[in-house]
Amino acid sequence: MTSALRSLEQIPVSRLKGVGAAMSDKLAKLGLETVQDLLFHLPLRYQDRTRIKPIGQLRPGDEAVIQGTLVSCDLVMGRRRSLRCRLRDATGQVSLRFFHFSAAQKNALKPGLELRCFGEARPGPGGLELYHPEYREIAQEAPEPTEQRLTPIYPLTEGVTQGRLRNLCAQALELQVQQCGLREWLPEALQQRFSLMPLNEAVTYLHHPPVDADLHQLSEERHPAQRRLAFEELLAHHLSLLRLRQQQRSQGAPALNAKGELEQRFLAQLPFALTKAQQRVYQEVGKDLASPAPMLRLVQGDVGSGKTVVAALAALQAVENGYQAAVMAPTEILAEQHFSNFRAWLEPLGLTVDWLAGKLKGRKRSEALARIAGGESPVVVGTHALFQEEVKFHRLGLVVVDEQHRFGVHQRLALREKGEAGGGQPHQLIMTATPIPRTLTMSAYADLDCSIIDELPPGRTPVNTVLIADQRRDDVVERVRAACQQGRQAYWVCTLIEESEALQCQAAEATAEHLAEQLKGLRIGLVHGRMKAAEKAAVMAAFKGHELDLLVATTVIEVGVDVPNASLMIIENPERLGLAQLHQLRGRVGRGSVASHCVLMYQNPLSQQGRERLRVMRETNDGFRIAEKDLEIRGPGEVLGTRQTGMMQFKVADLERDADLLTRVKAVAQELAEDTPRVDAIIRRWLGRGERYAQV
Ligand code: ADP
Ligand code: MG
């Protein structure tokens, strides 16, 4: 680059004609600070002003250029005073309607004038009308040409008109030519390999598409020019996640070598052998732990695939090296479940397992905190209370986070802070049963390594799912009775539209009472989120010990509850839950060897979409297929939760629409990753100066 050429990202918008301090401020609201920003401020849509439409061919809703002779211009005194002009060409007549107009304007609109107008045709009392059309007088002897290109419509902000923005973008496009364009950061060979349109060509095209552009393709955002930009944007996001990952790695972590002694004793006392998939994933985890860079691994495994054992093995590897392991679950119930599992597994090995949750108070809390800080408890299980300020670890080597999707990326990153006392970052093992579709693991989760437990322990029978309308509630109740009389146990899950936990709990209470009347002789328990931890634990223990036949619950039992003898689950109003959540719930049954059933008791009428979603549940037990379907039906925002999508805002790309680009994006990111200046530039261009990820 010669010194006379300034990079477009360095030229502030104030350099453009007509942009003073006030305008600069307004543009900044749209995120437009430099000429490059303007070039990436792409039109929402386009108008075709390239052809003059015969008035006789106008249809309601058409946005069109018309041209004709003014035949009249009248003040109309209706409910609202307006100016109505009639315009005629060889094919017909149309009205132009103005509610706001000046006297000068009115006087200038003299019959006989030749006008060219642009506007949207709407039905009016006397035929089609154009409200407040743009219009211009045309000299008959030297008619002006029509526009040569499609007209862009830009996203606006207060105080910046469409005309103004069009003018600014046009200036930016001129500068683009003068300054030899935007810097192309994708190597030539790459562009060719993937047939990508050159960046400058793509940008110019999108601001000013030619007359014959495929408007439909543009509106679907599938045009090669749009795909080129989407590609680079996805690449920028991917690179920024890789960078985050690199930064994290560079901080170092304790190398926790597998010694194998605790592991052997642990495995020897387990009543089952690990599945092949568990062994493989444990190996992957073990290798990461032994490395001096912090592990950041996501273990995905369908409900019941046995992730907890893998977590326990990882914890042992930390303990054996003199480090602590923290196991965090999103709900108290799940944390308790882990606590009791870990105790049952680790105490026989002579290891103390500690417990920490928000509800642990007073002396018990301070004692637990002291044991954690003193390093007396090698393994600590709890809720997010584990990551409060006051909790200090002696030497934290491993953090296990269960059901990570509930926490969100931000919290995950916050976990890094803990345990620096141990010299470096703790390793992180993240477990989720909500399978994250591949498209998302490659974008939102690009900074994680992934392992998949793709096999269930032997002897599980798939859950048979049926859809039954609420009207047949009595039949369903009978079904519960029959199952329990045969010595089986059942869950009855209550859901409500309201997010309010209080209402959910009330509903569960009412349902439990009602069922108790209908099912005299059955032992019925109730568990919901508002109960004290000890109460909940007691009910869960009673259910597990088969002192209860039926457990009425809110969705608090969604994760982790493990009672193999429970073989029937009723879910009320399943249409209100996400598919992933339903799949989680359903995973509470089918844990033993008898055939299990899940009854989805929906409310009529079901929407088309509701029906389709529940059908997916009936047709498959495969969590990955369900997740893909969920993504298809609801989109990534809902599937990932707002926390995660909050940071995944794309200007051009769309994770679903551009899913096919992700494999290529990933490959390219790996090729470019070492080229720091290039990576910096791409990230800066798309994610802005702040580089958001670094700050979460
Ligand atoms: P999830 O992956 O849903 O968290 P869990 O770890 O809770 O699954 O395991 C579900 C149940 O399967 C538990 O009762 C656990 O003890 C049991 N389990 C785990 N691994 C095996 C295995 N290899 N063989 C038999 N049962 C297993
Ligand atoms: Mg689990």
PDB file of C-alpha atoms in Angstrom, residues 382-614:
ATOM      1  CA  GLY A 382     -22.636 -28.422  44.367  1.00  0.00           C
ATOM      2  CA  THR A 383     -24.609 -25.833  42.482  1.00  0.00           C
ATOM      3  CA  HIS A 384     -23.279 -22.568  41.069  1.00  0.00           C
ATOM      4  CA  ALA A 385     -22.767 -21.586  44.721  1.00  0.00           C
ATOM      5  CA  LEU A 386     -19.395 -23.238  44.185  1.00  0.00           C
ATOM      6  CA  PHE A 387     -18.302 -20.274  42.169  1.00  0.00           C
ATOM      7  CA  GLN A 388     -19.140 -17.507  44.545  1.00  0.00           C
ATOM      8  CA  GLU A 389     -16.477 -15.132  45.638  1.00  0.00           C
ATOM      9  CA  GLU A 390     -16.108 -16.568  49.128  1.00  0.00           C
ATOM     10  CA  VAL A 391     -15.361 -20.092  47.937  1.00  0.00           C
ATOM     11  CA  LYS A 392     -11.621 -20.585  47.830  1.00  0.00           C
ATOM     12  CA  PHE A 393     -10.054 -23.807  46.712  1.00  0.00           C
ATOM     13  CA  HIS A 394      -6.787 -25.106  47.943  1.00  0.00           C
ATOM     14  CA  ARG A 395      -5.633 -26.480  44.597  1.00  0.00           C
ATOM     15  CA  LEU A 396      -8.401 -26.726  42.072  1.00  0.00           C
ATOM     16  CA  GLY A 397      -7.335 -28.902  39.157  1.00  0.00           C
ATOM     17  CA  LEU A 398     -10.612 -29.823  37.496  1.00  0.00           C
ATOM     18  CA  VAL A 399     -14.027 -28.301  37.109  1.00  0.00           C
ATOM     19  CA  VAL A 400     -16.849 -30.513  35.915  1.00  0.00           C
ATOM     20  CA  VAL A 401     -19.950 -28.690  34.743  1.00  0.00           C
ATOM     21  CA  ASP A 402     -23.021 -30.793  34.136  1.00  0.00           C
ATOM     22  CA  GLU A 403     -25.783 -29.731  31.764  1.00  0.00           C
ATOM     23  CA  GLN A 404     -23.791 -26.875  30.468  1.00  0.00           C
ATOM     24  CA  HIS A 405     -26.464 -25.431  28.219  1.00  0.00           C
ATOM     25  CA  ARG A 406     -28.183 -24.142  31.301  1.00  0.00           C
ATOM     26  CA  PHE A 407     -25.239 -22.034  32.287  1.00  0.00           C
ATOM     27  CA  GLY A 408     -24.317 -20.354  29.082  1.00  0.00           C
ATOM     28  CA  VAL A 409     -21.029 -19.468  27.584  1.00  0.00           C
ATOM     29  CA  HIS A 410     -20.462 -16.430  29.756  1.00  0.00           C
ATOM     30  CA  GLN A 411     -20.592 -18.357  32.964  1.00  0.00           C
ATOM     31  CA  ARG A 412     -18.448 -21.017  31.475  1.00  0.00           C
ATOM     32  CA  LEU A 413     -15.791 -18.450  30.788  1.00  0.00           C
ATOM     33  CA  ALA A 414     -16.171 -17.018  34.249  1.00  0.00           C
ATOM     34  CA  LEU A 415     -15.214 -20.374  35.687  1.00  0.00           C
ATOM     35  CA  ARG A 416     -11.713 -19.865  34.495  1.00  0.00           C
ATOM     36  CA  GLU A 417     -11.144 -17.400  37.267  1.00  0.00           C
ATOM     37  CA  LYS A 418     -11.416 -19.988  39.987  1.00  0.00           C
ATOM     38  CA  GLY A 419      -8.530 -22.034  41.091  1.00  0.00           C
ATOM     39  CA  GLU A 420      -5.677 -19.930  39.869  1.00  0.00           C
ATOM     40  CA  ALA A 421      -4.127 -20.662  43.234  1.00  0.00           C
ATOM     41  CA  GLY A 422      -3.247 -24.101  41.874  1.00  0.00           C
ATOM     42  CA  GLY A 423      -0.876 -22.562  39.357  1.00  0.00           C
ATOM     43  CA  GLY A 424      -2.644 -22.036  36.060  1.00  0.00           C
ATOM     44  CA  GLN A 425      -6.174 -22.702  34.976  1.00  0.00           C
ATOM     45  CA  PRO A 426      -8.219 -25.644  36.122  1.00  0.00           C
ATOM     46  CA  HIS A 427      -9.169 -28.144  33.469  1.00  0.00           C
ATOM     47  CA  GLN A 428     -12.806 -28.011  32.421  1.00  0.00           C
ATOM     48  CA  LEU A 429     -15.056 -30.884  31.587  1.00  0.00           C
ATOM     49  CA  ILE A 430     -18.496 -29.896  30.415  1.00  0.00           C
ATOM     50  CA  MET A 431     -21.216 -32.479  30.136  1.00  0.00           C
ATOM     51  CA  THR A 432     -24.482 -32.108  28.348  1.00  0.00           C
ATOM     52  CA  ALA A 433     -27.323 -34.415  27.561  1.00  0.00           C
ATOM     53  CA  THR A 434     -28.986 -31.903  25.343  1.00  0.00           C
ATOM     54  CA  PRO A 435     -27.234 -32.833  22.195  1.00  0.00           C
ATOM     55  CA  ILE A 436     -26.021 -29.774  20.463  1.00  0.00           C
ATOM     56  CA  PRO A 437     -26.479 -30.098  16.730  1.00  0.00           C
ATOM     57  CA  ARG A 438     -23.316 -30.217  14.717  1.00  0.00           C
ATOM     58  CA  THR A 439     -23.964 -26.892  13.099  1.00  0.00           C
ATOM     59  CA  LEU A 440     -23.956 -25.277  16.504  1.00  0.00           C
ATOM     60  CA  THR A 441     -20.999 -27.143  17.931  1.00  0.00           C
ATOM     61  CA  MET A 442     -19.051 -25.799  15.028  1.00  0.00           C
ATOM     62  CA  SER A 443     -20.028 -22.228  15.688  1.00  0.00           C
ATOM     63  CA  ALA A 444     -21.199 -21.373  19.168  1.00  0.00           C
ATOM     64  CA  TYR A 445     -18.997 -24.043  20.665  1.00  0.00           C
ATOM     65  CA  ALA A 446     -16.027 -23.774  18.392  1.00  0.00           C
ATOM     66  CA  ASP A 447     -13.758 -23.122  21.327  1.00  0.00           C
ATOM     67  CA  LEU A 448     -14.487 -26.499  22.864  1.00  0.00           C
ATOM     68  CA  ASP A 449     -13.182 -29.934  22.047  1.00  0.00           C
ATOM     69  CA  CYS A 450     -15.964 -32.427  21.762  1.00  0.00           C
ATOM     70  CA  SER A 451     -16.378 -36.014  22.816  1.00  0.00           C
ATOM     71  CA  ILE A 452     -19.507 -37.985  22.238  1.00  0.00           C
ATOM     72  CA  ILE A 453     -20.762 -40.953  24.223  1.00  0.00           C
ATOM     73  CA  ASP A 454     -22.740 -42.431  21.405  1.00  0.00           C
ATOM     74  CA  GLU A 455     -23.816 -45.645  23.023  1.00  0.00           C
ATOM     75  CA  LEU A 456     -26.172 -46.516  25.844  1.00  0.00           C
ATOM     76  CA  PRO A 457     -25.264 -49.093  28.491  1.00  0.00           C
ATOM     77  CA  PRO A 458     -26.542 -52.535  27.528  1.00  0.00           C
ATOM     78  CA  GLY A 459     -29.952 -53.760  28.559  1.00  0.00           C
ATOM     79  CA  ARG A 460     -31.841 -50.507  28.091  1.00  0.00           C
ATOM     80  CA  THR A 461     -35.121 -50.733  26.293  1.00  0.00           C
ATOM     81  CA  PRO A 462     -36.224 -47.817  24.191  1.00  0.00           C
ATOM     82  CA  VAL A 463     -39.066 -45.766  25.621  1.00  0.00           C
ATOM     83  CA  ASN A 464     -42.324 -46.145  23.805  1.00  0.00           C
ATOM     84  CA  THR A 465     -43.932 -42.725  23.471  1.00  0.00           C
ATOM     85  CA  VAL A 466     -47.619 -42.115  22.862  1.00  0.00           C
ATOM     86  CA  LEU A 467     -49.658 -38.954  22.362  1.00  0.00           C
ATOM     87  CA  ILE A 468     -52.954 -38.795  24.215  1.00  0.00           C
ATOM     88  CA  ALA A 469     -55.315 -35.852  24.414  1.00  0.00           C
ATOM     89  CA  ASP A 470     -56.123 -34.408  27.811  1.00  0.00           C
ATOM     90  CA  GLN A 471     -59.774 -35.489  27.389  1.00  0.00           C
ATOM     91  CA  ARG A 472     -58.655 -39.033  28.022  1.00  0.00           C
ATOM     92  CA  ARG A 473     -57.075 -38.191  31.326  1.00  0.00           C
ATOM     93  CA  ASP A 474     -59.066 -40.903  33.155  1.00  0.00           C
ATOM     94  CA  ASP A 475     -57.604 -43.606  30.909  1.00  0.00           C
ATOM     95  CA  VAL A 476     -54.161 -42.279  31.653  1.00  0.00           C
ATOM     96  CA  VAL A 477     -54.816 -42.385  35.387  1.00  0.00           C
ATOM     97  CA  GLU A 478     -55.896 -46.017  35.036  1.00  0.00           C
ATOM     98  CA  ARG A 479     -52.703 -46.748  33.236  1.00  0.00           C
ATOM     99  CA  VAL A 480     -50.700 -45.360  36.125  1.00  0.00           C
ATOM    100  CA  ARG A 481     -52.688 -47.537  38.517  1.00  0.00           C
ATOM    101  CA  ALA A 482     -52.054 -50.663  36.456  1.00  0.00           C
ATOM    102  CA  ALA A 483     -48.312 -50.032  36.209  1.00  0.00           C
ATOM    103  CA  CYS A 484     -47.931 -49.382  39.915  1.00  0.00           C
ATOM    104  CA  GLN A 485     -49.982 -52.437  40.812  1.00  0.00           C
ATOM    105  CA  GLN A 486     -47.498 -54.482  38.820  1.00  0.00           C
ATOM    106  CA  GLY A 487     -44.739 -53.220  41.060  1.00  0.00           C
ATOM    107  CA  ARG A 488     -43.532 -50.496  38.713  1.00  0.00           C
ATOM    108  CA  GLN A 489     -43.158 -46.828  39.530  1.00  0.00           C
ATOM    109  CA  ALA A 490     -44.290 -43.769  37.629  1.00  0.00           C
ATOM    110  CA  TYR A 491     -43.655 -40.044  37.239  1.00  0.00           C
ATOM    111  CA  TRP A 492     -46.348 -37.476  36.672  1.00  0.00           C
ATOM    112  CA  VAL A 493     -44.856 -34.232  35.395  1.00  0.00           C
ATOM    113  CA  CYS A 494     -46.795 -30.981  35.630  1.00  0.00           C
ATOM    114  CA  THR A 495     -45.954 -28.017  33.450  1.00  0.00           C
ATOM    115  CA  LEU A 496     -47.395 -24.549  33.133  1.00  0.00           C
ATOM    116  CA  ILE A 497     -47.105 -21.800  30.603  1.00  0.00           C
ATOM    117  CA  GLU A 498     -46.082 -19.274  33.226  1.00  0.00           C
ATOM    118  CA  GLU A 499     -42.447 -19.149  34.018  1.00  0.00           C
ATOM    119  CA  SER A 500     -43.459 -18.554  37.591  1.00  0.00           C
ATOM    120  CA  GLU A 501     -42.098 -21.293  39.740  1.00  0.00           C
ATOM    121  CA  ALA A 502     -44.723 -20.552  42.384  1.00  0.00           C
ATOM    122  CA  LEU A 503     -47.571 -21.297  39.990  1.00  0.00           C
ATOM    123  CA  GLN A 504     -45.905 -24.441  38.763  1.00  0.00           C
ATOM    124  CA  CYS A 505     -45.565 -25.681  42.291  1.00  0.00           C
ATOM    125  CA  GLN A 506     -49.187 -24.884  43.070  1.00  0.00           C
ATOM    126  CA  ALA A 507     -50.287 -26.794  40.016  1.00  0.00           C
ATOM    127  CA  ALA A 508     -48.191 -29.770  41.045  1.00  0.00           C
ATOM    128  CA  GLU A 509     -49.680 -29.662  44.538  1.00  0.00           C
ATOM    129  CA  ALA A 510     -53.216 -29.577  43.172  1.00  0.00           C
ATOM    130  CA  THR A 511     -52.484 -32.407  40.766  1.00  0.00           C
ATOM    131  CA  ALA A 512     -50.968 -34.526  43.512  1.00  0.00           C
ATOM    132  CA  GLU A 513     -54.037 -34.042  45.684  1.00  0.00           C
ATOM    133  CA  HIS A 514     -56.355 -34.873  42.864  1.00  0.00           C
ATOM    134  CA  LEU A 515     -54.425 -37.979  41.870  1.00  0.00           C
ATOM    135  CA  ALA A 516     -54.349 -39.106  45.496  1.00  0.00           C
ATOM    136  CA  GLU A 517     -58.158 -39.108  45.460  1.00  0.00           C
ATOM    137  CA  GLN A 518     -58.354 -41.011  42.205  1.00  0.00           C
ATOM    138  CA  LEU A 519     -55.600 -43.468  43.035  1.00  0.00           C
ATOM    139  CA  LYS A 520     -56.430 -44.495  46.581  1.00  0.00           C
ATOM    140  CA  GLY A 521     -54.043 -47.135  47.822  1.00  0.00           C
ATOM    141  CA  LEU A 522     -51.062 -45.880  45.818  1.00  0.00           C
ATOM    142  CA  ARG A 523     -48.260 -44.166  47.673  1.00  0.00           C
ATOM    143  CA  ILE A 524     -47.865 -40.760  46.077  1.00  0.00           C
ATOM    144  CA  GLY A 525     -45.041 -38.273  46.612  1.00  0.00           C
ATOM    145  CA  LEU A 526     -44.623 -34.697  45.481  1.00  0.00           C
ATOM    146  CA  VAL A 527     -41.486 -32.787  44.630  1.00  0.00           C
ATOM    147  CA  HIS A 528     -41.145 -29.241  43.371  1.00  0.00           C
ATOM    148  CA  GLY A 529     -38.677 -26.415  43.341  1.00  0.00           C
ATOM    149  CA  ARG A 530     -40.070 -24.559  46.336  1.00  0.00           C
ATOM    150  CA  MET A 531     -39.521 -27.356  48.785  1.00  0.00           C
ATOM    151  CA  LYS A 532     -36.607 -27.308  51.178  1.00  0.00           C
ATOM    152  CA  ALA A 533     -33.574 -29.225  49.994  1.00  0.00           C
ATOM    153  CA  ALA A 534     -33.912 -31.742  52.809  1.00  0.00           C
ATOM    154  CA  GLU A 535     -37.598 -32.322  52.026  1.00  0.00           C
ATOM    155  CA  LYS A 536     -36.852 -32.853  48.380  1.00  0.00           C
ATOM    156  CA  ALA A 537     -34.021 -35.195  49.157  1.00  0.00           C
ATOM    157  CA  ALA A 538     -36.266 -37.198  51.475  1.00  0.00           C
ATOM    158  CA  VAL A 539     -38.975 -37.567  48.831  1.00  0.00           C
ATOM    159  CA  MET A 540     -36.451 -38.529  46.176  1.00  0.00           C
ATOM    160  CA  ALA A 541     -34.872 -41.074  48.480  1.00  0.00           C
ATOM    161  CA  ALA A 542     -38.286 -42.545  49.264  1.00  0.00           C
ATOM    162  CA  PHE A 543     -39.071 -42.835  45.578  1.00  0.00           C
ATOM    163  CA  LYS A 544     -35.720 -44.390  44.858  1.00  0.00           C
ATOM    164  CA  GLY A 545     -36.251 -46.859  47.721  1.00  0.00           C
ATOM    165  CA  HIS A 546     -39.663 -47.763  46.291  1.00  0.00           C
ATOM    166  CA  GLU A 547     -41.496 -46.428  49.328  1.00  0.00           C
ATOM    167  CA  LEU A 548     -43.486 -44.382  46.823  1.00  0.00           C
ATOM    168  CA  ASP A 549     -45.274 -45.618  43.719  1.00  0.00           C
ATOM    169  CA  LEU A 550     -45.959 -42.371  41.981  1.00  0.00           C
ATOM    170  CA  LEU A 551     -43.943 -39.189  42.007  1.00  0.00           C
ATOM    171  CA  VAL A 552     -45.737 -35.999  41.021  1.00  0.00           C
ATOM    172  CA  ALA A 553     -43.212 -33.379  40.031  1.00  0.00           C
ATOM    173  CA  THR A 554     -42.563 -30.154  38.216  1.00  0.00           C
ATOM    174  CA  THR A 555     -39.852 -30.100  35.603  1.00  0.00           C
ATOM    175  CA  VAL A 556     -37.289 -30.007  38.415  1.00  0.00           C
ATOM    176  CA  ILE A 557     -36.812 -33.693  37.798  1.00  0.00           C
ATOM    177  CA  GLU A 558     -35.714 -32.930  34.289  1.00  0.00           C
ATOM    178  CA  VAL A 559     -32.127 -33.822  34.841  1.00  0.00           C
ATOM    179  CA  GLY A 560     -30.254 -36.466  36.682  1.00  0.00           C
ATOM    180  CA  VAL A 561     -32.910 -38.362  38.551  1.00  0.00           C
ATOM    181  CA  ASP A 562     -32.135 -42.023  38.292  1.00  0.00           C
ATOM    182  CA  VAL A 563     -34.667 -44.644  39.378  1.00  0.00           C
ATOM    183  CA  PRO A 564     -34.422 -47.732  37.151  1.00  0.00           C
ATOM    184  CA  ASN A 565     -37.693 -49.233  38.410  1.00  0.00           C
ATOM    185  CA  ALA A 566     -39.674 -46.243  37.124  1.00  0.00           C
ATOM    186  CA  SER A 567     -41.053 -47.271  33.764  1.00  0.00           C
ATOM    187  CA  LEU A 568     -43.931 -44.897  33.110  1.00  0.00           C
ATOM    188  CA  MET A 569     -43.929 -41.157  32.728  1.00  0.00           C
ATOM    189  CA  ILE A 570     -46.880 -38.892  32.132  1.00  0.00           C
ATOM    190  CA  ILE A 571     -46.077 -35.405  30.901  1.00  0.00           C
ATOM    191  CA  GLU A 572     -48.870 -32.873  31.016  1.00  0.00           C
ATOM    192  CA  ASN A 573     -48.983 -30.172  28.354  1.00  0.00           C
ATOM    193  CA  PRO A 574     -45.905 -31.373  26.561  1.00  0.00           C
ATOM    194  CA  GLU A 575     -46.645 -28.905  23.780  1.00  0.00           C
ATOM    195  CA  ARG A 576     -45.364 -26.151  26.063  1.00  0.00           C
ATOM    196  CA  LEU A 577     -41.891 -27.581  26.429  1.00  0.00           C
ATOM    197  CA  GLY A 578     -38.928 -27.625  24.104  1.00  0.00           C
ATOM    198  CA  LEU A 579     -38.141 -30.931  22.458  1.00  0.00           C
ATOM    199  CA  ALA A 580     -34.795 -31.157  24.157  1.00  0.00           C
ATOM    200  CA  GLN A 581     -36.461 -30.666  27.506  1.00  0.00           C
ATOM    201  CA  LEU A 582     -39.036 -33.334  26.727  1.00  0.00           C
ATOM    202  CA  HIS A 583     -36.288 -35.676  25.721  1.00  0.00           C
ATOM    203  CA  GLN A 584     -34.514 -35.004  28.997  1.00  0.00           C
ATOM    204  CA  LEU A 585     -37.651 -35.668  30.961  1.00  0.00           C
ATOM    205  CA  ARG A 586     -38.408 -38.817  29.073  1.00  0.00           C
ATOM    206  CA  GLY A 587     -34.869 -40.001  29.778  1.00  0.00           C
ATOM    207  CA  ARG A 588     -35.903 -40.521  33.418  1.00  0.00           C
ATOM    208  CA  VAL A 589     -37.642 -43.698  32.319  1.00  0.00           C
ATOM    209  CA  GLY A 590     -36.189 -46.504  30.240  1.00  0.00           C
ATOM    210  CA  ARG A 591     -33.317 -46.878  32.689  1.00  0.00           C
ATOM    211  CA  GLY A 592     -34.140 -50.422  33.667  1.00  0.00           C
ATOM    212  CA  SER A 593     -34.664 -53.496  31.579  1.00  0.00           C
ATOM    213  CA  VAL A 594     -38.481 -53.494  31.415  1.00  0.00           C
ATOM    214  CA  ALA A 595     -40.301 -51.805  28.577  1.00  0.00           C
ATOM    215  CA  SER A 596     -40.988 -48.179  29.459  1.00  0.00           C
ATOM    216  CA  HIS A 597     -43.653 -45.786  28.317  1.00  0.00           C
ATOM    217  CA  CYS A 598     -44.009 -42.064  28.082  1.00  0.00           C
ATOM    218  CA  VAL A 599     -47.441 -40.517  27.701  1.00  0.00           C
ATOM    219  CA  LEU A 600     -47.509 -37.024  26.263  1.00  0.00           C
ATOM    220  CA  MET A 601     -50.867 -35.731  27.421  1.00  0.00           C
ATOM    221  CA  TYR A 602     -51.511 -32.689  25.298  1.00  0.00           C
ATOM    222  CA  GLN A 603     -54.274 -30.082  25.298  1.00  0.00           C
ATOM    223  CA  ASN A 604     -56.477 -29.804  22.280  1.00  0.00           C
ATOM    224  CA  PRO A 605     -56.361 -28.044  19.916  1.00  0.00           C
ATOM    225  CA  LEU A 606     -52.743 -28.547  18.959  1.00  0.00           C
ATOM    226  CA  SER A 607     -51.193 -26.176  16.465  1.00  0.00           C
ATOM    227  CA  GLN A 608     -49.731 -27.587  13.293  1.00  0.00           C
ATOM    228  CA  GLN A 609     -46.249 -26.936  14.624  1.00  0.00           C
ATOM    229  CA  GLY A 610     -47.126 -28.415  17.998  1.00  0.00           C
ATOM    230  CA  ARG A 611     -48.350 -31.575  16.359  1.00  0.00           C
ATOM    231  CA  GLU A 612     -45.243 -31.853  14.233  1.00  0.00           C
ATOM    232  CA  ARG A 613     -42.978 -31.433  17.231  1.00  0.00           C
ATOM    233  CA  LEU A 614     -44.725 -34.037  19.336  1.00  0.00           C
TER     234      LEU A 614
END
